[in-house]
mmCIF file of C-alpha atoms in Angstrom:
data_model
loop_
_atom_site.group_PDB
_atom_site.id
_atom_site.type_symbol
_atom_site.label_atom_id
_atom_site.label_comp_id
_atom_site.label_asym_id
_atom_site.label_seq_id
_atom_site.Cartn_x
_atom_site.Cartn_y
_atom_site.Cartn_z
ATOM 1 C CA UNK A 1 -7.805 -79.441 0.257
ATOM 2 C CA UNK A 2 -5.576 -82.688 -0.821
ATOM 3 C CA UNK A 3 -3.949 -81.448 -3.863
ATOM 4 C CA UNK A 4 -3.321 -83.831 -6.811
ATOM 5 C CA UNK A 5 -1.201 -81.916 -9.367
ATOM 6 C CA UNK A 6 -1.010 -82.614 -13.141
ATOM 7 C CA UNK A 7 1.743 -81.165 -15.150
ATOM 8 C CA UNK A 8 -0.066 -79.509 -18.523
ATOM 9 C CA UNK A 9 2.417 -78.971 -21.509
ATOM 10 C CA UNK A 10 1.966 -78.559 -24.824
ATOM 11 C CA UNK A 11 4.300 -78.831 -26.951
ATOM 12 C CA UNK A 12 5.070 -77.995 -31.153
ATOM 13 C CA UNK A 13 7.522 -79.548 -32.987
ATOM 14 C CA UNK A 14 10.305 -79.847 -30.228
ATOM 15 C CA UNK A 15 10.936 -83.353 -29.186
ATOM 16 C CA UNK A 16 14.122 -83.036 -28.182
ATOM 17 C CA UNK A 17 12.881 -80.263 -25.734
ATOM 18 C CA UNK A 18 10.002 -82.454 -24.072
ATOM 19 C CA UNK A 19 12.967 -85.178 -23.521
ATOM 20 C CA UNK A 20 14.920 -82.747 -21.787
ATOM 21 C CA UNK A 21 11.867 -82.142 -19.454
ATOM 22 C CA UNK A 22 10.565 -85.381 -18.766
ATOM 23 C CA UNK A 23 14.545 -86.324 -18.044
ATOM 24 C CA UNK A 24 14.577 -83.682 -15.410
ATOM 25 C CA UNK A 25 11.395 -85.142 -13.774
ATOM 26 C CA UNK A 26 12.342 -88.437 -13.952
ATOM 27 C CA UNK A 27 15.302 -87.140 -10.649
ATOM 28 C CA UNK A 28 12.382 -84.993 -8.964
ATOM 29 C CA UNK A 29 12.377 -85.626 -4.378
ATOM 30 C CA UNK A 30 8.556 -86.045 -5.087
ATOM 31 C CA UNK A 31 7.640 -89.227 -3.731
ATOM 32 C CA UNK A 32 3.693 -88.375 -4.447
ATOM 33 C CA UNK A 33 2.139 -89.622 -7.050
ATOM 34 C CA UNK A 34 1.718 -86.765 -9.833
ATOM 35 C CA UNK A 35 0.613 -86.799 -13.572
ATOM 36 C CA UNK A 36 2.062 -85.475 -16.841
ATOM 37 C CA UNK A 37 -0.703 -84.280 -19.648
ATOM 38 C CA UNK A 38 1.099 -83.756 -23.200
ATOM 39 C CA UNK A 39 -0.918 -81.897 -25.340
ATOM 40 C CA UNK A 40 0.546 -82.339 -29.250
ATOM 41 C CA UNK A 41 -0.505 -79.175 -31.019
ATOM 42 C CA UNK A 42 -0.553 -80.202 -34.644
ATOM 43 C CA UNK A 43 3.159 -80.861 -35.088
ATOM 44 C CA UNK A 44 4.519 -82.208 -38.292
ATOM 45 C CA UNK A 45 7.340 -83.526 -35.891
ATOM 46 C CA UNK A 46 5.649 -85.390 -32.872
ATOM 47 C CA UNK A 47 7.121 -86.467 -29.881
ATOM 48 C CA UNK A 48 5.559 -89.365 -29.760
ATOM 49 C CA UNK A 49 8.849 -91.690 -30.088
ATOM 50 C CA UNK A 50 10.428 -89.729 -27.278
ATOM 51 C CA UNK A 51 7.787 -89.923 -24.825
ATOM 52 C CA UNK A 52 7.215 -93.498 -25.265
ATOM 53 C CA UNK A 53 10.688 -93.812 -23.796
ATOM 54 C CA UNK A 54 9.319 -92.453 -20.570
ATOM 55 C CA UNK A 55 6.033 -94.106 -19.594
ATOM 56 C CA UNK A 56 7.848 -96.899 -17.414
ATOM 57 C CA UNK A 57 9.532 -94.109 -15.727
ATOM 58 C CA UNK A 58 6.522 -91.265 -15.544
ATOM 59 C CA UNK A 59 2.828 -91.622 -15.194
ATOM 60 C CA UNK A 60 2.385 -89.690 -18.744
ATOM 61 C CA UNK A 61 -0.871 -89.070 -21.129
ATOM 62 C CA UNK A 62 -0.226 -88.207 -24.387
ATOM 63 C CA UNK A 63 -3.169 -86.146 -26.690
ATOM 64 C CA UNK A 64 -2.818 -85.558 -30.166
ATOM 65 C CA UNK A 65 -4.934 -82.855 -31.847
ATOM 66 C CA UNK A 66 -5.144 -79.859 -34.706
ATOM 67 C CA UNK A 67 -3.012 -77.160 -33.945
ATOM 68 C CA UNK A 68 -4.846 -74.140 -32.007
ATOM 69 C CA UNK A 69 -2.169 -72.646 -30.050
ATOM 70 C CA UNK A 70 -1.012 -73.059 -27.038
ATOM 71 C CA UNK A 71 -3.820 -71.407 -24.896
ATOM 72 C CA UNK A 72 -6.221 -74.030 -26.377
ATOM 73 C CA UNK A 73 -3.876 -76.593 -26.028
ATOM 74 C CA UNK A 74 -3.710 -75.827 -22.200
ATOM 75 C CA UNK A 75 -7.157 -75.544 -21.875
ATOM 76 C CA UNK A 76 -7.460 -79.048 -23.667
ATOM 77 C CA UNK A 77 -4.974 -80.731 -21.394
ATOM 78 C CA UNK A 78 -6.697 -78.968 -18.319
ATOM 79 C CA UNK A 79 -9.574 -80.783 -19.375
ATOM 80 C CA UNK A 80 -8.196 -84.106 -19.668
ATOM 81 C CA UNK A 81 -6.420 -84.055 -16.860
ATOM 82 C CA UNK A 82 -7.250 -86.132 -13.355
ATOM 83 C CA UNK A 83 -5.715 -84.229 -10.623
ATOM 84 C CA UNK A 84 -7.277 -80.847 -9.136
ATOM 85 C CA UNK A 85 -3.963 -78.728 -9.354
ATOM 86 C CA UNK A 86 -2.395 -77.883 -12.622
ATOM 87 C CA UNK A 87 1.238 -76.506 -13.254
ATOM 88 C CA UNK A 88 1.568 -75.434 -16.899
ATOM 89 C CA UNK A 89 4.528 -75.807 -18.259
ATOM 90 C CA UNK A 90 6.565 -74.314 -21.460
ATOM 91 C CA UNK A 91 8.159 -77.118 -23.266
ATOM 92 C CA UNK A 92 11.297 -75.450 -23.346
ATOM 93 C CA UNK A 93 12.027 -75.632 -19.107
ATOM 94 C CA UNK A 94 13.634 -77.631 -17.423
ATOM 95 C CA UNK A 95 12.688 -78.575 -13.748
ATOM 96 C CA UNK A 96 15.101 -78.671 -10.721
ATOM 97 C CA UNK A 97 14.796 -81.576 -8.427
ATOM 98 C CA UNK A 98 13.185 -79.550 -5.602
ATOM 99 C CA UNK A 99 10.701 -78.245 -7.699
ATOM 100 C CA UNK A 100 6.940 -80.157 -6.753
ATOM 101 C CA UNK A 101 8.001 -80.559 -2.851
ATOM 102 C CA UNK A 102 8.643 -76.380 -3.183
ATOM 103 C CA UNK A 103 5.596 -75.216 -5.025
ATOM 104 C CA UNK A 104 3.331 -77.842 -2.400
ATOM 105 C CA UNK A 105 5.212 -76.665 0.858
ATOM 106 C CA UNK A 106 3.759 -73.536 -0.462
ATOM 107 C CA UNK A 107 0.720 -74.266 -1.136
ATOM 108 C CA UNK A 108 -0.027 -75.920 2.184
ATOM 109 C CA UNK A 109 0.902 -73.247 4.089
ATOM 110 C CA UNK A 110 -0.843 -70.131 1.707
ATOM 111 C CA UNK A 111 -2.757 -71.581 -0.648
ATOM 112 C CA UNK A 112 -3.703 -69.926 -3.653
ATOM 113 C CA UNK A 113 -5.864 -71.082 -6.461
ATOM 114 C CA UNK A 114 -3.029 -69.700 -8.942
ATOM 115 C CA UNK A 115 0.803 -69.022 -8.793
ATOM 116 C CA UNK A 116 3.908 -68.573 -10.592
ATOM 117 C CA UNK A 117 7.509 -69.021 -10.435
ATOM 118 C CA UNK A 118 10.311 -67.656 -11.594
ATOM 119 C CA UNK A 119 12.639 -68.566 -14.254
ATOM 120 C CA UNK A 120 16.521 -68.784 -14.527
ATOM 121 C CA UNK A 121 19.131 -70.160 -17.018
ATOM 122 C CA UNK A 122 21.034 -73.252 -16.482
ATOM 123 C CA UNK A 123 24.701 -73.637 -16.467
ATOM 124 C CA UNK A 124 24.397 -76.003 -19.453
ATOM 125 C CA UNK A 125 22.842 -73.792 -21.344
ATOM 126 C CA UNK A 126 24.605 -71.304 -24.398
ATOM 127 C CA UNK A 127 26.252 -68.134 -23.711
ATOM 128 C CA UNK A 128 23.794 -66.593 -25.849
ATOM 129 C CA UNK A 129 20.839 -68.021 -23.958
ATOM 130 C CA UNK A 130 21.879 -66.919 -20.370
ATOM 131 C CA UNK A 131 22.535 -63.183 -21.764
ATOM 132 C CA UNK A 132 18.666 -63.644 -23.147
ATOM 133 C CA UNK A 133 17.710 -64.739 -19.849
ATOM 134 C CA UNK A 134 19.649 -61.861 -18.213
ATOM 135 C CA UNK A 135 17.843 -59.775 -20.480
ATOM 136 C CA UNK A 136 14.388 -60.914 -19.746
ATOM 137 C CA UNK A 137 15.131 -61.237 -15.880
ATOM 138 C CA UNK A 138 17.019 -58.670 -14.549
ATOM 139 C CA UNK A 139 15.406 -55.328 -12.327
ATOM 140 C CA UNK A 140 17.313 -53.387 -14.741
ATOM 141 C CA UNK A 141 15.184 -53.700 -17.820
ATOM 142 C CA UNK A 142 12.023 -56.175 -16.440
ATOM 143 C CA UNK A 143 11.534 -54.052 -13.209
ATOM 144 C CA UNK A 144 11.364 -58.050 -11.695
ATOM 145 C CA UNK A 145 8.394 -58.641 -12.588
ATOM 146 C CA UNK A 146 8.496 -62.077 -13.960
ATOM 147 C CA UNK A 147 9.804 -63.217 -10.759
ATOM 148 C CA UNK A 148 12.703 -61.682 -9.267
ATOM 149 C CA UNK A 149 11.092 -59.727 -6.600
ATOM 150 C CA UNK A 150 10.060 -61.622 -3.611
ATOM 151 C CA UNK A 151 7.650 -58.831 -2.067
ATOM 152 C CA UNK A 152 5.121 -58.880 -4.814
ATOM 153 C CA UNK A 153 1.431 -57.082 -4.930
ATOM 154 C CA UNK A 154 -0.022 -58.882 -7.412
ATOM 155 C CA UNK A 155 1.956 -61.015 -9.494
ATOM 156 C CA UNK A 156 1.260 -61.821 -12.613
ATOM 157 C CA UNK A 157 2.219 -65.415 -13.009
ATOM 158 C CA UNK A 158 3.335 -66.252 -16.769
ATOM 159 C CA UNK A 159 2.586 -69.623 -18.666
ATOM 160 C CA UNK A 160 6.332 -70.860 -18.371
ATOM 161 C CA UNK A 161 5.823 -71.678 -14.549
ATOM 162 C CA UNK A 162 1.976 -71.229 -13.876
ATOM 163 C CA UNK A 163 0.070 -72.829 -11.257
ATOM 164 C CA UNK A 164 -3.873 -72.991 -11.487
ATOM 165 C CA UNK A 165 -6.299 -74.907 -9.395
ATOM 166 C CA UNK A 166 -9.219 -76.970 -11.169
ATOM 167 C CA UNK A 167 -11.678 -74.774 -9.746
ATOM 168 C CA UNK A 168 -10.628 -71.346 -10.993
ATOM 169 C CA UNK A 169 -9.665 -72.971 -14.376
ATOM 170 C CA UNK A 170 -13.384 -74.026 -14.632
ATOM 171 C CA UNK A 171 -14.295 -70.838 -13.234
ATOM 172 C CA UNK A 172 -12.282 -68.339 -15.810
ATOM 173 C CA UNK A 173 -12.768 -70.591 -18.615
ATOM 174 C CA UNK A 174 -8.747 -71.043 -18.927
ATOM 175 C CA UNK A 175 -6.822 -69.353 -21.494
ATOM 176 C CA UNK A 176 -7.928 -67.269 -24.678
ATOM 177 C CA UNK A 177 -7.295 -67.794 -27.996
ATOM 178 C CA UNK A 178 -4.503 -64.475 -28.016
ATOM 179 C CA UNK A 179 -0.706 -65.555 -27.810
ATOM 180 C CA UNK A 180 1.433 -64.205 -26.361
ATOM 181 C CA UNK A 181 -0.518 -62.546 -23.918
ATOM 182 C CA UNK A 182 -2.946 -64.662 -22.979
ATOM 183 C CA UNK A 183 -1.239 -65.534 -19.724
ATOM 184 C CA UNK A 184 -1.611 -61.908 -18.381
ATOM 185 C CA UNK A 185 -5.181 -61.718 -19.505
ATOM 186 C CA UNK A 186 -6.211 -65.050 -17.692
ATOM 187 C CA UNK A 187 -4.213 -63.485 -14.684
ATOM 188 C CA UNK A 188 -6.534 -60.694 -14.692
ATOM 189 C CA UNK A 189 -9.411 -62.061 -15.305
ATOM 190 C CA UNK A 190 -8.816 -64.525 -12.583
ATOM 191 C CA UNK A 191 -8.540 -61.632 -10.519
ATOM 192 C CA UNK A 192 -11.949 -60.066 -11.295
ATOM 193 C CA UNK A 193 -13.222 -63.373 -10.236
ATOM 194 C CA UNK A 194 -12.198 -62.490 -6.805
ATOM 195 C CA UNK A 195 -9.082 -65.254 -7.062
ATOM 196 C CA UNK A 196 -5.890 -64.257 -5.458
ATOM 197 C CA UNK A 197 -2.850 -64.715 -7.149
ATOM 198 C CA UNK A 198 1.228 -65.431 -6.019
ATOM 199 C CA UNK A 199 4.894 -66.022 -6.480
ATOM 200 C CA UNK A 200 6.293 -68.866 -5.523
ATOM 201 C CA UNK A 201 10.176 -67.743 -5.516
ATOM 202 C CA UNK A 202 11.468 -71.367 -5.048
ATOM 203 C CA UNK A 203 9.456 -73.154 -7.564
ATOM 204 C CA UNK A 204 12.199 -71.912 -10.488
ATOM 205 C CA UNK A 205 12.321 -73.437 -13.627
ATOM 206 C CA UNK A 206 15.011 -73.365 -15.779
ATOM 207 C CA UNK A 207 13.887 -71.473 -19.003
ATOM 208 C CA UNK A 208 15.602 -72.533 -22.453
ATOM 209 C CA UNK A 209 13.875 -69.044 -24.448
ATOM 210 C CA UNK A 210 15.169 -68.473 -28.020
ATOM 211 C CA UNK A 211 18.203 -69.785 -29.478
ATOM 212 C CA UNK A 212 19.315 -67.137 -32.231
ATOM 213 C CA UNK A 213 18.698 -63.356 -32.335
ATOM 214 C CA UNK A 214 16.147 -63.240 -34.872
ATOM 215 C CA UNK A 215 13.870 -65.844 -33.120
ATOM 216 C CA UNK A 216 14.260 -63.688 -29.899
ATOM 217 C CA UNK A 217 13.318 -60.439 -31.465
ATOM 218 C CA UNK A 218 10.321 -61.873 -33.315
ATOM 219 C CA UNK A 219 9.266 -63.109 -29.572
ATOM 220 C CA UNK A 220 9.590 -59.621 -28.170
ATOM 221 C CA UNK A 221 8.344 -57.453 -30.631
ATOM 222 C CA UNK A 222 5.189 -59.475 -30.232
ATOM 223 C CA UNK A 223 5.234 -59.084 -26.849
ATOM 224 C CA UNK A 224 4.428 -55.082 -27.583
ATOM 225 C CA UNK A 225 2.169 -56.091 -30.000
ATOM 226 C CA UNK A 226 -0.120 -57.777 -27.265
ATOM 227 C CA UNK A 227 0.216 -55.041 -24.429
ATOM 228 C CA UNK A 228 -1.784 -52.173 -25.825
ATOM 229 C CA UNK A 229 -4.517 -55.198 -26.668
ATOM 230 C CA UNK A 230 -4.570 -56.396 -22.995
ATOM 231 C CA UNK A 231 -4.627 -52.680 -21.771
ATOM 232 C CA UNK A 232 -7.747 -51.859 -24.330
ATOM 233 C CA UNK A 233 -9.407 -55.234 -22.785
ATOM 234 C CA UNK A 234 -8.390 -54.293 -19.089
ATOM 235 C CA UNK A 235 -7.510 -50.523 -19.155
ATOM 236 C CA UNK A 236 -7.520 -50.619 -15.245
ATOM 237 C CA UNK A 237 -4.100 -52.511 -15.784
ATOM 238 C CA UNK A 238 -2.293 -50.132 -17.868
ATOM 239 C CA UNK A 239 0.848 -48.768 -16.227
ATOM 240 C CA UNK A 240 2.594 -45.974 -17.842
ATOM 241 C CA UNK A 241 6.409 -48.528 -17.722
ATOM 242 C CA UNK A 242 4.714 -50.172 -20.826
ATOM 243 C CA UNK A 243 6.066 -47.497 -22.533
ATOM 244 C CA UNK A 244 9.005 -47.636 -21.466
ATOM 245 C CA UNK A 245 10.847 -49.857 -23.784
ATOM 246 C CA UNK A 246 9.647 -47.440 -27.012
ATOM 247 C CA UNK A 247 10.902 -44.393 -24.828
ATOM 248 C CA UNK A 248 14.288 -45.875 -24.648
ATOM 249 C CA UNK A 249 14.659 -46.655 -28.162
ATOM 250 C CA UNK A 250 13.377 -42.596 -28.683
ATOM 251 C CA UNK A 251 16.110 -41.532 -26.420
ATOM 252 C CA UNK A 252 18.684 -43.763 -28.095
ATOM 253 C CA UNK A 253 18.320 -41.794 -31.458
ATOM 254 C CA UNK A 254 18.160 -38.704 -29.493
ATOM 255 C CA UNK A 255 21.603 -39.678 -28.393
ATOM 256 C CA UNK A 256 23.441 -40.444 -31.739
ATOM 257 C CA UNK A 257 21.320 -37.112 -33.280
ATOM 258 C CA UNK A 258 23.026 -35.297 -30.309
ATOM 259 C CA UNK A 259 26.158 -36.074 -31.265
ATOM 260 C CA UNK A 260 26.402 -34.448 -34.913
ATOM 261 C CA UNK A 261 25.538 -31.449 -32.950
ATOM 262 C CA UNK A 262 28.421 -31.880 -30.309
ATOM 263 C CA UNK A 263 26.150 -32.642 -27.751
ATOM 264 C CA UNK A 264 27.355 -35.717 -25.912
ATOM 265 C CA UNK A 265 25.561 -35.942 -22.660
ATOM 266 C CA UNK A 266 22.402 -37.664 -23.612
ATOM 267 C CA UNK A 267 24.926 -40.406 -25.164
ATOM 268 C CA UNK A 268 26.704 -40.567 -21.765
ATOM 269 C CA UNK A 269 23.444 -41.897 -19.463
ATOM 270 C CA UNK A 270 23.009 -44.389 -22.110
ATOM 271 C CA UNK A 271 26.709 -45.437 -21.991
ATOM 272 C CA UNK A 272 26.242 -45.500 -18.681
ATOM 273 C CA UNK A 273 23.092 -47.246 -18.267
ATOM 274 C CA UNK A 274 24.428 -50.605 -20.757
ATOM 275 C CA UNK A 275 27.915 -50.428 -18.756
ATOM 276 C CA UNK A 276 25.536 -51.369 -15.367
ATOM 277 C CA UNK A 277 23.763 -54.270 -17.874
ATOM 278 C CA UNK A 278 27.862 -55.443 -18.960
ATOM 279 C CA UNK A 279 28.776 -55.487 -15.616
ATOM 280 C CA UNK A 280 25.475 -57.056 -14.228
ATOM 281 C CA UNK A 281 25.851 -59.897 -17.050
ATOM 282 C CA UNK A 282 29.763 -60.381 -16.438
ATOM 283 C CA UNK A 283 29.240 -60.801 -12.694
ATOM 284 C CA UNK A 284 26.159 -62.819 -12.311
ATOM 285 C CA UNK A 285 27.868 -65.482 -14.746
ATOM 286 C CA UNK A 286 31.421 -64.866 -14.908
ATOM 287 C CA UNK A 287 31.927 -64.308 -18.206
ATOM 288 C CA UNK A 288 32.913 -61.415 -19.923
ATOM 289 C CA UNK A 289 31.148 -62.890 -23.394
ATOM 290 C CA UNK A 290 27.990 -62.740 -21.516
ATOM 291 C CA UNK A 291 27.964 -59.577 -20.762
ATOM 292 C CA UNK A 292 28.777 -58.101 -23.983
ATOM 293 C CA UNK A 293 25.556 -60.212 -25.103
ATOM 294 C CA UNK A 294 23.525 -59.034 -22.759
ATOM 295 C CA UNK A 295 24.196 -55.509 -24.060
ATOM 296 C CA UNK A 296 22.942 -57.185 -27.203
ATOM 297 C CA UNK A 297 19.723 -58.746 -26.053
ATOM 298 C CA UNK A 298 18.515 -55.284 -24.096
ATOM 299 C CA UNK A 299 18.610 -53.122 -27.137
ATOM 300 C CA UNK A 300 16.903 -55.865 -28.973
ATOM 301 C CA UNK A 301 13.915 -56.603 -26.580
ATOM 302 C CA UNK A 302 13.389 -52.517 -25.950
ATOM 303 C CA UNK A 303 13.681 -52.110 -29.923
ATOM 304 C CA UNK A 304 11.146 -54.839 -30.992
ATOM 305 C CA UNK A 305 8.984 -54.346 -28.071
ATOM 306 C CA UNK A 306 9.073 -50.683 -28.124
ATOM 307 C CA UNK A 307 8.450 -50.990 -31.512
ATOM 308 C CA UNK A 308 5.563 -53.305 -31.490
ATOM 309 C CA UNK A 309 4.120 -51.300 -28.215
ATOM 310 C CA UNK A 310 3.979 -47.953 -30.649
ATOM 311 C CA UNK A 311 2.694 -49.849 -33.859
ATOM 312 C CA UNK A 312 -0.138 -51.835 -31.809
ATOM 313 C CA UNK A 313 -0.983 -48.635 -29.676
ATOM 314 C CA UNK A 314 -1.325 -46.870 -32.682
ATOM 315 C CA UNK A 315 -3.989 -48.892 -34.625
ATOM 316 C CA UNK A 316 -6.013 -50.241 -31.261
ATOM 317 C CA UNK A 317 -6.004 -46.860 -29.080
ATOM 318 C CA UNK A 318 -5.872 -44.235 -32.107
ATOM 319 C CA UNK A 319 -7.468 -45.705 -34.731
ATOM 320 C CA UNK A 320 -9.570 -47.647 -32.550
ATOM 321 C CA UNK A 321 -9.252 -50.734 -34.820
ATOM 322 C CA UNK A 322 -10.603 -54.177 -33.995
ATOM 323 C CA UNK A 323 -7.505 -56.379 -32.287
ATOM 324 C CA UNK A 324 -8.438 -59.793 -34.062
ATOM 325 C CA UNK A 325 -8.789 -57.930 -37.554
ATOM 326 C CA UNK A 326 -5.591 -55.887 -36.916
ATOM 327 C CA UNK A 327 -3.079 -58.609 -35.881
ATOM 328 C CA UNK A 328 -4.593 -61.798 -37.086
ATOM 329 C CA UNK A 329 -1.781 -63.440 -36.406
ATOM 330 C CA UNK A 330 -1.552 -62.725 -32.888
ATOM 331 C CA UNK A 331 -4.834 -65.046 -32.618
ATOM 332 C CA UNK A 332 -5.559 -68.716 -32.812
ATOM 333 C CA UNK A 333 -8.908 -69.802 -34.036
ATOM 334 C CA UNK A 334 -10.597 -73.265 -32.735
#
């Protein structure tokens, strides 16, 4: 078919983040005419002001409304929106030039009614950003699965860099009203629809994530929270890795508990293991600072998603409680 894409992004209270990404679209080698949908999610600070600096430059519509999340915000841009392919967006990216003519050489060759992309960190960004985005990225604690690996069964795209034709949006009924999570549940659902999913490996965004420590482990832990949810909803998907991040933080306190008892070698593989995640850092960006970060950024993602894995698994599988009664806040209501 003749795609038409429309760019769906909502966005909450970061205007100087939607200027960044409308700045980088403004240089785009996409000579086709394409649309922007901002979705305003109830923010107390709008972006109106910034956007309005754009529309001579971008063919941009702009949608205020309550706040509902970001699934429902999607779903409400999806809705609005006048082409027949939508790329969703994070407002936090930013896009390289290449990025449309990639994802539609793609698409015209193996097209799929839903994709993603994977993410990277720019040069411009912090030191403390790119050892985040190490730490989110890299085989060693991800596996590659939000879009390293090129060789993919079924990818999971995520809502950062997601592709989605009209006709399976209108199909699945778009997102739910879960976040995070409810990227990997409209994945799978998409899939029991009989849609076929796939990475793109050149349409890369350039992903901004958290900008402090505390933000970052708030983001993960909840990241645990949502996987024994998704796994009770679609228990054909559960993979025994998901507990991998709450097995590492066990064997961490095995390893300083070892020690009072003269027992060193269970401290050694760990040693070990963050000396390949220094080096791994330190090479991929030059810097030694970045490294010693990303040493940082592992133990925090495997603590507070371990930790939210084990507390959510807890009350949904053993105590068999209901998800949206649990963990209110882990749900958005319309």
């Amino acid at each position: 078919m003749e795609i038409s894409f429309s760019f769906i992004v909502p966005v909450y209270n970061r205007p100087n983040e939607i200027k960044e990404l409308l700045e980088s679209m403004t240089v785009m080698d996409y000579s086709k005419p394409y649309e922007i949908v901002i979705i305003e999610d109830g923010s107390s600070e709008t972006s109106e002001d910034v956007i309005s600096t754009f529309v001579d430059k971008l063919s941009i519509s702009y949608y205020q409304k309550p706040n509902t999340g970001p699934g429902d915000s999607r779903n409400y841009g999806m809705r609005k929106a006048k082409g027949n392919y939508f790329i969703i967006l994070d407002s936090d990216v930013v896009l390289p030039k290449e990025y449309l003519s990639k994802a539609e050489s793609f698409l015209s060759k193996t097209f799929v009614h839903c994709y993603g992309g994977p993410d990277d960190a720019h040069k411009s960004f912090s030191n403390l950003q790119k050892a985040i985005s190490y730490s989110m990225t890299s085989y060693l604690t991800t596996g590659g699965i939000r879009g390293r690996k090129k060789t993919v069964g079924k990818f999971q795209p995520r809502s950062f860099n997601m592709g989605l034709s009209k006709e399976a949006f209108q199909a699945s009924g778009g997102f739910g009203d879960i976040h995070p999570g409810e990227d990997p549940d409209l994945t799978i659902r998409l899939w029991k629809l009989g849609y076929d999913t796939a990475l793109i490996p050149d349409a890369k965004v350039f992903h901004k994530r958290r900008i402090s420590w505390h933000k970052f482990y708030i983001q993960v832990n909840k990241f645990g929270l949502v996987r024994p949810i998704l796994n009770q909803w679609h228990p054909e998907t559960a993979k025994m890795t998901y507990w991998f991040p709450t097995l590492f933080v066990g064997y961490t306190l095995l390893s300083f508990i070892s020690l009072f008892f003269g027992w060193w070698y269970f401290m050694a593989f760990l040693i070990v293991y963050l000396g390949v995640i220094f080096l791994g850092a330190t090479v991929q960006y030059k810097n030694i600072s970045i490294g010693l970060q990303s040493i940082l950024a592992v133990m925090i993602q495997f603590y507070g998603y371990g930790k939210g894995f084990l507390k959510s698994y807890y009350y949904i599988h053993l105590l068999k409680k209901t998800p949206e009664k649990q963990f209110k806040k882990l749900f958005f209501s319309k």
